[in-house]
Short mmCIF file of C-alpha atoms and ligand atoms in Angstrom, two decimals:
data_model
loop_
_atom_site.label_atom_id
_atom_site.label_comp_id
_atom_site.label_asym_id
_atom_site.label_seq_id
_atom_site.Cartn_x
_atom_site.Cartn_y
_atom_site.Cartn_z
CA UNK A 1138 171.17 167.88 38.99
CA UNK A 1139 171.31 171.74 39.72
CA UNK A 1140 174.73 172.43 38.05
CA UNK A 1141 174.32 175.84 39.04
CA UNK A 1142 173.44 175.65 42.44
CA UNK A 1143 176.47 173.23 42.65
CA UNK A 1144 178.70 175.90 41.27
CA UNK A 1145 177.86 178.32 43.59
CA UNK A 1146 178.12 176.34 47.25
CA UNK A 1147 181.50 174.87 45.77
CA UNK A 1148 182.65 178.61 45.12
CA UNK A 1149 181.51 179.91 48.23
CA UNK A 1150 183.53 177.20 50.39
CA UNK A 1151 186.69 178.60 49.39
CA UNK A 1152 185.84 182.28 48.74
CA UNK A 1153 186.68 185.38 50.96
CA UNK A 1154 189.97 183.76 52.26
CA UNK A 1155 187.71 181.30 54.79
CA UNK A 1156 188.35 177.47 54.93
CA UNK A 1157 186.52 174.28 55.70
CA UNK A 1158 186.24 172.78 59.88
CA UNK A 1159 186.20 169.65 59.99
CA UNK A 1160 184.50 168.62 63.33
CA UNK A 1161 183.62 165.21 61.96
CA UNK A 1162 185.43 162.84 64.06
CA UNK A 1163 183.55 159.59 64.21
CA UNK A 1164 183.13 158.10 67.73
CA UNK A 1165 185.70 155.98 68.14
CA UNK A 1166 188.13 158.53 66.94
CA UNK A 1167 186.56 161.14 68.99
CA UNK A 1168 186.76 159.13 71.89
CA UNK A 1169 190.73 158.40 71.11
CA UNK A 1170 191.64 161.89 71.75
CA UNK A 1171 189.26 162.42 74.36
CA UNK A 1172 191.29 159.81 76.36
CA UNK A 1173 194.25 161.45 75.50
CA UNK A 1174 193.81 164.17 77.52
CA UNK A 1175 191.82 162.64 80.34
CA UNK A 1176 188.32 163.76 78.83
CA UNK A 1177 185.29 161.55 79.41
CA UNK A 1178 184.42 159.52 76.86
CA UNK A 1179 180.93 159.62 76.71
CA UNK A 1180 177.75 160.96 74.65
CA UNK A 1181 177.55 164.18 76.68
CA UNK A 1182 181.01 165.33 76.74
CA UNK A 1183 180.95 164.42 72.90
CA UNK A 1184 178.15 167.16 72.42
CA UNK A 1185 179.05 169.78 75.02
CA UNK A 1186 182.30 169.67 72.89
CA UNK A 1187 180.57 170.23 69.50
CA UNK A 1188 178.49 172.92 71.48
CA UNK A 1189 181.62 174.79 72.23
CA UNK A 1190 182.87 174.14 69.09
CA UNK A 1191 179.51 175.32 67.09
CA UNK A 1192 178.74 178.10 69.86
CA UNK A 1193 182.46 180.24 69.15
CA UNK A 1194 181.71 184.04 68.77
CA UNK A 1195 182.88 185.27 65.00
CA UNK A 1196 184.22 181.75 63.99
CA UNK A 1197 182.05 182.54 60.01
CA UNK A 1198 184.41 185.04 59.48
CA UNK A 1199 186.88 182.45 58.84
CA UNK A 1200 185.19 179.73 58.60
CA UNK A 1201 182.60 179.24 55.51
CA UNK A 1202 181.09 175.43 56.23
CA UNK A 1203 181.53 172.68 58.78
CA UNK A 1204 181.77 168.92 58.24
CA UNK A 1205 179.68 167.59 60.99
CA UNK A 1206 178.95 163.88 61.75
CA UNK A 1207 175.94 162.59 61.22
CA UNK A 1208 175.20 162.15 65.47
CA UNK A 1209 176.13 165.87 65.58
CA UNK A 1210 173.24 167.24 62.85
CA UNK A 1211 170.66 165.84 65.76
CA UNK A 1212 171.89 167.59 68.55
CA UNK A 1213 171.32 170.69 70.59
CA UNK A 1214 172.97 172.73 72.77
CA UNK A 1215 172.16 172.78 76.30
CA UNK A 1216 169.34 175.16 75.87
CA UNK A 1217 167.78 173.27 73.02
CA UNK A 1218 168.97 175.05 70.46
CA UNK A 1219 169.90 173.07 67.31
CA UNK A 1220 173.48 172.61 66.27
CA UNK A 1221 172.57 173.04 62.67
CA UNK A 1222 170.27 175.75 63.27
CA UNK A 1223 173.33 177.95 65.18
CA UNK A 1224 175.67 176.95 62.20
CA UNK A 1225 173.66 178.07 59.82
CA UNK A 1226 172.30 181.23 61.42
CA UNK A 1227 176.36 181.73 61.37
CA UNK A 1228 176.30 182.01 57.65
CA UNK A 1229 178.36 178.66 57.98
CA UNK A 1230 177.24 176.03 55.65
CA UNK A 1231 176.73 172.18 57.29
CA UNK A 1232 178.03 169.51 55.46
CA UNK A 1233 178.49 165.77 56.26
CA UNK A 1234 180.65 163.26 56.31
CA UNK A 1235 178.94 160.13 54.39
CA UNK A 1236 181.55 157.34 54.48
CA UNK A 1237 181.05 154.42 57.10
CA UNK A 1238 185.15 154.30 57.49
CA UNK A 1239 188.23 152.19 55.74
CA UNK A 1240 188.34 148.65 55.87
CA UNK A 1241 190.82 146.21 55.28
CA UNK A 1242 190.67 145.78 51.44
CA UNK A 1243 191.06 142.39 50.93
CA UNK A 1244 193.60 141.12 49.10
CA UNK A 1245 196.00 143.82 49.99
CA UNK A 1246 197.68 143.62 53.21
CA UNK A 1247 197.86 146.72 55.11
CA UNK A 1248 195.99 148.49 52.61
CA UNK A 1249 192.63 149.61 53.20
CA UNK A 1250 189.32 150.78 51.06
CA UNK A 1251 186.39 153.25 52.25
CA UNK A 1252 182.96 151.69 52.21
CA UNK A 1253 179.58 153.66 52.40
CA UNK A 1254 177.87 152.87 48.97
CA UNK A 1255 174.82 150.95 50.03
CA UNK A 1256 172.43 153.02 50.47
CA UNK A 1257 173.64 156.03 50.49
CA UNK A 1258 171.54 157.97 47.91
CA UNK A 1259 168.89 157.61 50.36
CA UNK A 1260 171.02 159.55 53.14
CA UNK A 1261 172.24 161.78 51.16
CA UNK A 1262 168.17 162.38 50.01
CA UNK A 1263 167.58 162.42 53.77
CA UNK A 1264 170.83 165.26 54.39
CA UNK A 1265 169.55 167.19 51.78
CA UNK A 1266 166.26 167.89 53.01
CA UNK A 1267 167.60 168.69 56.67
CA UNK A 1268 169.37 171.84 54.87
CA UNK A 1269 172.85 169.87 54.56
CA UNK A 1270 174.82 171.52 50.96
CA UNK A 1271 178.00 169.30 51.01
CA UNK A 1272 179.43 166.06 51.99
CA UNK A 1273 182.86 164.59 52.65
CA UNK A 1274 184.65 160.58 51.96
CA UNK A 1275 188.02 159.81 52.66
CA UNK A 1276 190.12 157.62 51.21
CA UNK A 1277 192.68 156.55 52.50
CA UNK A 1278 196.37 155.70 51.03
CA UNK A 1279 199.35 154.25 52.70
CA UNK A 1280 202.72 154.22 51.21
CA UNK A 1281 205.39 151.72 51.91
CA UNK A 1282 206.91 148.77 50.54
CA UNK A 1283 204.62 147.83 47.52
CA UNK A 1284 201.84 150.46 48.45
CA UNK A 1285 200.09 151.87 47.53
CA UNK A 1286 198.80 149.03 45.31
CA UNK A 1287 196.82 149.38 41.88
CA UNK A 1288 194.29 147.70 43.55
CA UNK A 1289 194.07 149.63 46.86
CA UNK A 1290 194.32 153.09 44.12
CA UNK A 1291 192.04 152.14 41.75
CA UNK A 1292 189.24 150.75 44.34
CA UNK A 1293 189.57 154.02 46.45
CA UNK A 1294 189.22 156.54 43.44
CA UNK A 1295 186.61 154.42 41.88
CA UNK A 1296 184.28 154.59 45.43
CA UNK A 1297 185.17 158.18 45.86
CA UNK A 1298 183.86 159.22 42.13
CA UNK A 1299 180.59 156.81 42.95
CA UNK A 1300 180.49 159.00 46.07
CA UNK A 1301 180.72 162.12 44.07
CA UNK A 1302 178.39 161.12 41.52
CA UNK A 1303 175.56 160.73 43.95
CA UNK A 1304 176.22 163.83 46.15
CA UNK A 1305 175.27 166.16 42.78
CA UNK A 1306 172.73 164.23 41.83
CA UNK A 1307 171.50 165.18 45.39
CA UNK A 1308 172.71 168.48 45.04
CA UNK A 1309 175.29 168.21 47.66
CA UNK A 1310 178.83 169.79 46.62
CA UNK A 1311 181.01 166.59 47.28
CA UNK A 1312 184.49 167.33 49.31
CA UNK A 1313 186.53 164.57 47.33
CA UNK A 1314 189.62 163.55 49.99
CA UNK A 1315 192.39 161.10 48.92
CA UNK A 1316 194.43 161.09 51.97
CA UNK A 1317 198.24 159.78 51.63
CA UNK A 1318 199.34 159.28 55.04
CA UNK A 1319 201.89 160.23 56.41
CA UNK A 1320 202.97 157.41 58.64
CA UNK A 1321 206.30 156.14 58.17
CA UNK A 1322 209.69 156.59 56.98
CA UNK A 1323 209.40 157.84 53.20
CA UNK A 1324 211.18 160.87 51.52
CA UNK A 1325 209.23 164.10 50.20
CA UNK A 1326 210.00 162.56 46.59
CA UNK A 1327 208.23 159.41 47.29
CA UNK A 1328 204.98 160.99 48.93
CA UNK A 1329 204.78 163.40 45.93
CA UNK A 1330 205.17 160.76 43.72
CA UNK A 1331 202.46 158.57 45.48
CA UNK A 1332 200.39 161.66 45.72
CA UNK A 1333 200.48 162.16 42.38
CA UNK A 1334 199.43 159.13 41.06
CA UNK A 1335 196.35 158.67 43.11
CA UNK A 1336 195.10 161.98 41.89
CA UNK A 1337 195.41 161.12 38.66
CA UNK A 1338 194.03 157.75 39.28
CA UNK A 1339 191.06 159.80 41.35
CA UNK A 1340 190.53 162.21 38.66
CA UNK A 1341 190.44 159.72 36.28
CA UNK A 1342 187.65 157.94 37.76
CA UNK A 1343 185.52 161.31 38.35
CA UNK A 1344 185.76 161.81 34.79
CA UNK A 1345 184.47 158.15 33.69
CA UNK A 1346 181.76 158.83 36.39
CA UNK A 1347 180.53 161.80 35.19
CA UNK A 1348 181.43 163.83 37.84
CA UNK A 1349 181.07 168.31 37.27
CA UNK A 1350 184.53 169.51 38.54
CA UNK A 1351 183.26 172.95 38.82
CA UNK A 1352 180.81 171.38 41.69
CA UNK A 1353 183.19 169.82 44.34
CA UNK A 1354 186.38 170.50 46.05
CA UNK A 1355 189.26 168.50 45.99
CA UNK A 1356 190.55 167.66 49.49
CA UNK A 1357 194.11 166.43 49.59
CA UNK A 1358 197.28 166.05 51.95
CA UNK A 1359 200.06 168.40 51.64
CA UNK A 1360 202.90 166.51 50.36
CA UNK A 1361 204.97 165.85 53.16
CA UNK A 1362 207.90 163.43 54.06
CA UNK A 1363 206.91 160.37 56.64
CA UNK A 1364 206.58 160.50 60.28
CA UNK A 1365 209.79 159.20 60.75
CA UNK A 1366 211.96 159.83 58.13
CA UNK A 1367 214.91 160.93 58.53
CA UNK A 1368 215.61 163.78 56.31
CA UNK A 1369 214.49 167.22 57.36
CA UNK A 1370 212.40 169.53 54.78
CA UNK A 1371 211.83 173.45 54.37
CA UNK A 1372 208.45 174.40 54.87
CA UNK A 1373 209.10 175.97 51.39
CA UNK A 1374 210.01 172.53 50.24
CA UNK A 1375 207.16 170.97 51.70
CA UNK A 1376 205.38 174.26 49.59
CA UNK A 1377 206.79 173.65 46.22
CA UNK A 1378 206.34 169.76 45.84
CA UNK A 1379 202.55 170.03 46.82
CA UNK A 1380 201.83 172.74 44.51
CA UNK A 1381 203.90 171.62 41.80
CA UNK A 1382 202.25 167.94 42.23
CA UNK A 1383 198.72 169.72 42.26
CA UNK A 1384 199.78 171.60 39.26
CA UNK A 1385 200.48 168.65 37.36
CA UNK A 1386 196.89 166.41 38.37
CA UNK A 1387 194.27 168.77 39.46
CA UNK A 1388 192.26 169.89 36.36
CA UNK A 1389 191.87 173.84 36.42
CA UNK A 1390 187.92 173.79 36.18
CA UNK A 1391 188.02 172.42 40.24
CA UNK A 1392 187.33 175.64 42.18
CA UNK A 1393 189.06 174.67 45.58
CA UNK A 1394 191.30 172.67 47.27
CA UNK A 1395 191.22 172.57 50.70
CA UNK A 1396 193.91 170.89 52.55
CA UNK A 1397 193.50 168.36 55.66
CA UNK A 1398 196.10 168.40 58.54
CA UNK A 1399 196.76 164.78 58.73
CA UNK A 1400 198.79 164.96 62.03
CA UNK A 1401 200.56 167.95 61.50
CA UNK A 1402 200.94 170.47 64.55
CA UNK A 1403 199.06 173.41 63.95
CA UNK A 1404 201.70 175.51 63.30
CA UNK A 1405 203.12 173.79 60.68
CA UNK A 1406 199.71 172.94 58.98
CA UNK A 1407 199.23 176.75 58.77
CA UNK A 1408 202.66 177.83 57.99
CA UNK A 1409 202.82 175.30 55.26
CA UNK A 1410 199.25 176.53 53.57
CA UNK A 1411 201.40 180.22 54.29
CA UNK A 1412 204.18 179.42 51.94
CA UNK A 1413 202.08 177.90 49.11
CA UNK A 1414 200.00 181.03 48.93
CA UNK A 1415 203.01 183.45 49.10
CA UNK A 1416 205.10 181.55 46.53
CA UNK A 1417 202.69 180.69 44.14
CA UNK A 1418 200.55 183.99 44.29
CA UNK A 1419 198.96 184.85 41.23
CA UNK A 1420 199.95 181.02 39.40
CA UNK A 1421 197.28 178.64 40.49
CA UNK A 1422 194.02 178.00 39.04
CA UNK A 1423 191.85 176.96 41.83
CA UNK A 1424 191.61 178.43 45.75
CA UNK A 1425 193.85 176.99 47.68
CA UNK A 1426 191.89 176.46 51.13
CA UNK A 1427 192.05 174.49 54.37
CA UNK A 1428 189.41 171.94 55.37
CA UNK A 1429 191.55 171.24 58.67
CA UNK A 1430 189.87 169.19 61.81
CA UNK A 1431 193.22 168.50 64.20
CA UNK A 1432 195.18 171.58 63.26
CA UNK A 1433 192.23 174.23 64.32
CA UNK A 1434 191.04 172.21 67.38
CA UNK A 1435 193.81 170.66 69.04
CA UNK A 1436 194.82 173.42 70.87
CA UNK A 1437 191.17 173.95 71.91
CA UNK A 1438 190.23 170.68 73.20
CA UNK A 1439 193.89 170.78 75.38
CA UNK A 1440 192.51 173.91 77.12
CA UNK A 1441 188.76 172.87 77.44
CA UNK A 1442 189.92 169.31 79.04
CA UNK A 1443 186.02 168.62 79.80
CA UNK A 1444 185.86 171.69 82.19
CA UNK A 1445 183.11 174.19 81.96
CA UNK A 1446 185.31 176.61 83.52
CA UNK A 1447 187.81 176.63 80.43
CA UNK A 1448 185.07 176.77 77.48
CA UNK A 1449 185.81 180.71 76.65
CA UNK A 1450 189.53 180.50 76.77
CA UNK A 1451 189.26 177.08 74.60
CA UNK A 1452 186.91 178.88 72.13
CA UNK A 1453 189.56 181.78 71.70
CA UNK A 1454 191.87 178.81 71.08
CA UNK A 1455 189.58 177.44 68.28
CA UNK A 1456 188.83 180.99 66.99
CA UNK A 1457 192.92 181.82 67.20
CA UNK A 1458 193.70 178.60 65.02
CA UNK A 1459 190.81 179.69 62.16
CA UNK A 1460 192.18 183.06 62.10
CA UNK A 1461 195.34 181.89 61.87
CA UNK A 1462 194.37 179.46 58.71
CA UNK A 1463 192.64 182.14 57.07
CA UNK A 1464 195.74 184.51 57.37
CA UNK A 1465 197.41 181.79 55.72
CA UNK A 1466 195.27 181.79 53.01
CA UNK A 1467 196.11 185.49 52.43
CA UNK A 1468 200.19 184.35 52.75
CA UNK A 1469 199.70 186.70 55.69
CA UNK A 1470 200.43 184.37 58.65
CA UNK A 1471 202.84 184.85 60.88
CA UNK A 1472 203.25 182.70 63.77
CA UNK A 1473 205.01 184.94 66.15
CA UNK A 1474 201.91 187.76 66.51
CA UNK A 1475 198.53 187.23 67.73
CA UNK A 1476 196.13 187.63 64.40
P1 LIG B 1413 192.74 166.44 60.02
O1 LIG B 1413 192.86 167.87 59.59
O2 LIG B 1413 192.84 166.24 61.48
O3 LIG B 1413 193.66 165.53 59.23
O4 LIG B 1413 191.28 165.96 59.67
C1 LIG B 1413 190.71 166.32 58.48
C2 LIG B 1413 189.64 165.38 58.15
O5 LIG B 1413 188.56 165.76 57.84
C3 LIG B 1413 189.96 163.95 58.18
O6 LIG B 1413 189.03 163.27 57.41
#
C-alpha cells in the first residue's frame, strides 16, 4: 500500500473549495428518474446523459473527482471520445462505485446490508489499472421502530471497512458512505442519535480492519429530521446537530467529509453545507465537502428532458448547482444571486 499516494488523492478531493459528483446511479435507479420526467429509458439516452454531464465547460473548477458507474468508465461520447479520458483531461479525478447494491439482510425486517465482497479485489485491480484513484460503497441505514438494529449496524460497518481495506491495498482512496435515510417520520434528535452511533460503529470497524484514515473520505448524511415529520427545523439547526454529531465520531486524522444529498432539494442541500461552514469556521478538523449526485443534477436532467436542443442550457444548470456547492463550501452561498 502507497500510504502516500493515498494521502495525497484523499487531500486533493476536498481541497480548493471543490466537491465530489456523484453521477453513479446504477441502472435501475437511473432509469427511475428517467421515467420521471418522460426520458427514455434506454442504453443511449443513459450515455448521451453522462456525455452531457462529463462534456460541461469549467465543471473542474468546482468539481475535483467524479463517481462514475462501472457501464459509464467504457463509454464514449458521440465522437468516440472516452468518458474517462475527457474527465481526466478535466483535471477531474474518476472514481467508482464498487458495491453491487443493499439487500434484504436477513433476519432483520426492513433492514438491509450492501453486498460486493466477492471478488472485488480483482475489480478494484482491474479499476486501478484503467487510471481509476477512488471508489465509493454505501450503506445503507433506516431508522424506525427497532432500527436500526445491531445487526443491520454492525454488518454494514463491518462490509464497508472490508471495502476500505481493499481499496488501499489497491491504492484507491475509498469514499466510506453510511447513509441514514431520511424516510419517515423521526425528529432531528433521533436521526442524530442514529447517526451517531453508526459512525462510531463504522469507525470502529475501520480501525479493527486496519484501515489509514488519512487515505479516505468519510461520506455521510446531514443530520436531518424524516420525510414526514412533523416538526419544522432551521437550516442552522439542521447545521449544528450534524457538525456537533461529526464532532463527536469522526476521528480528526480523516481529511474530508463530503456530504450526499439524500433527497434533499438542491437548495437546501447547499444552503445546509452553507451554514455548517459559516458557523463552524475555523473549529473543524477535516474539510467539510459535498459528494452530491441529486442535488447538482436534478435541475439539469429537468431541463435536458432527452432533447438535444436543451443540452447547453441543462449543462449551465449542472455547472450553476456545482458552483453553487462550492460557494457553500466557502459559507459564501447565497441562493438569491446567480454565482
Ligand atoms: P444523492 O446526493 O442523490 O443522495 O446521491 C449521492 C450518492 O452518491 C448516493 O450513493
Amino acid at each position: 500500500m502507497n500510504q502516500q499516494m493515498l494521502r495525497e488523492t484523499a487531500k486533493q478531493l476536498v481541497a480548493n473549495n471543490k466537491g465530489l459528483l456523484a453521477m453513479d446511479e446504477s441502472n435501475p435507479t437511473c432509469y427511475k428518474r428517467f421515467a420521471d420526467l418522460g426520458i427514455p429509458q434506454t442504453l443511449e439516452a443513459r450515455r448521451a446523459y453522462r456525455e452531457l454531464i462529463v462534456t460541461t465547460p469549467g465543471l473542474a473548477d468546482c468539481i475535483s473527482g467524479a463517481i462514475l458507474y462501472d457501464e459509464t468508465i467504457h463509454q464514449k461520447t458521440i465522437d468516440g471520445t472516452p468518458f474517462l479520458k475527457i474527465i481526466m483531461d478535466a483535471g477531474i479525478i474518476p472514481g467508482i462505485k464498487v458495491d453491487t447494491g443493499a439487500k434484504p439482510l436477513a433476519g432483520s425486517p426492513g433492514e438491509k446490508v450492501t453486498e460486493g465482497l466477492d471478488g472485488l479485489r480483482d475489480r478494484l485491480a482491474e479499476y486501478s489499472k484503467l487510471g481509476l484513484r477512488f471508489a465509493k460503497w454505501r450503506a445503507v441505514i433506516a431508522v424506525g421502530a427497532g432500527m436500526p438494529g445491531k445487526a443491520c449496524l454492525e454488518a454494514n460497518a463491518h462490509a464497508l471497512a472490508r471495502y476500505a481495506a481493499l481499496c488501499q491495498e489497491a491504492g484507491l482512496v475509498p469514499i466510506v458512505e453510511p447513509e441514514v435515510l431520511m424516510q419517515g417520520d423521526h425528529t432531528l434528535e433521533r436521526c442524530r442519535d442514529v447517526s451517531e452511533e453508526t459512525l462510531r460503529t463504522v469507525f470502529e470497524q475501520l480501525y479493527t480492519q486496519g484501515v489509514v484514515l488519512e487515505g479516505m473520505i468519510l461520506k455521510p448524511s446531514m443530520v436531518l429530521p424524516g420525510s414526514v415529520c412533523q416538526q419544522q427545523y432551521s437550516i442552522n439547526e439542521v447545521a449544528d446537530a450534524t457538525v456537533l454529531c461529526l464532532l463527536r465520531a469522526v476521528p480528526a486524522a480523516v481529511p474530508g467529509i463530503a456530504f450526499l444529498s439524500g433527497g434533499q432539494s438542491a437548495e437546501f442541500a447547499s444552503a445546509r453545507l452553507n451554514a455548517m461552514n459559516i458557523r463552524f469556521k475555523g473549529r473543524m478538523p477535516w474539510q467539510l465537502a459535498f459528494s452530491f449526485a441529486r442535488a447538482i443534477q436534478q435541475p439539469a436532467m429537468e431541463i435536458w428532458r432527452g432533447e438535444g436542443a436543451n443540452i447547453v442550457r441543462a449543462q449551465e444548470a449542472l455547472l450553476y448547482r456545482a458552483r453553487c456547492n462550492s460557494a457553500a463550501r466557502r459559507g459564501e452561498y447565497n441562493s438569491d444571486h446567480v454565482i
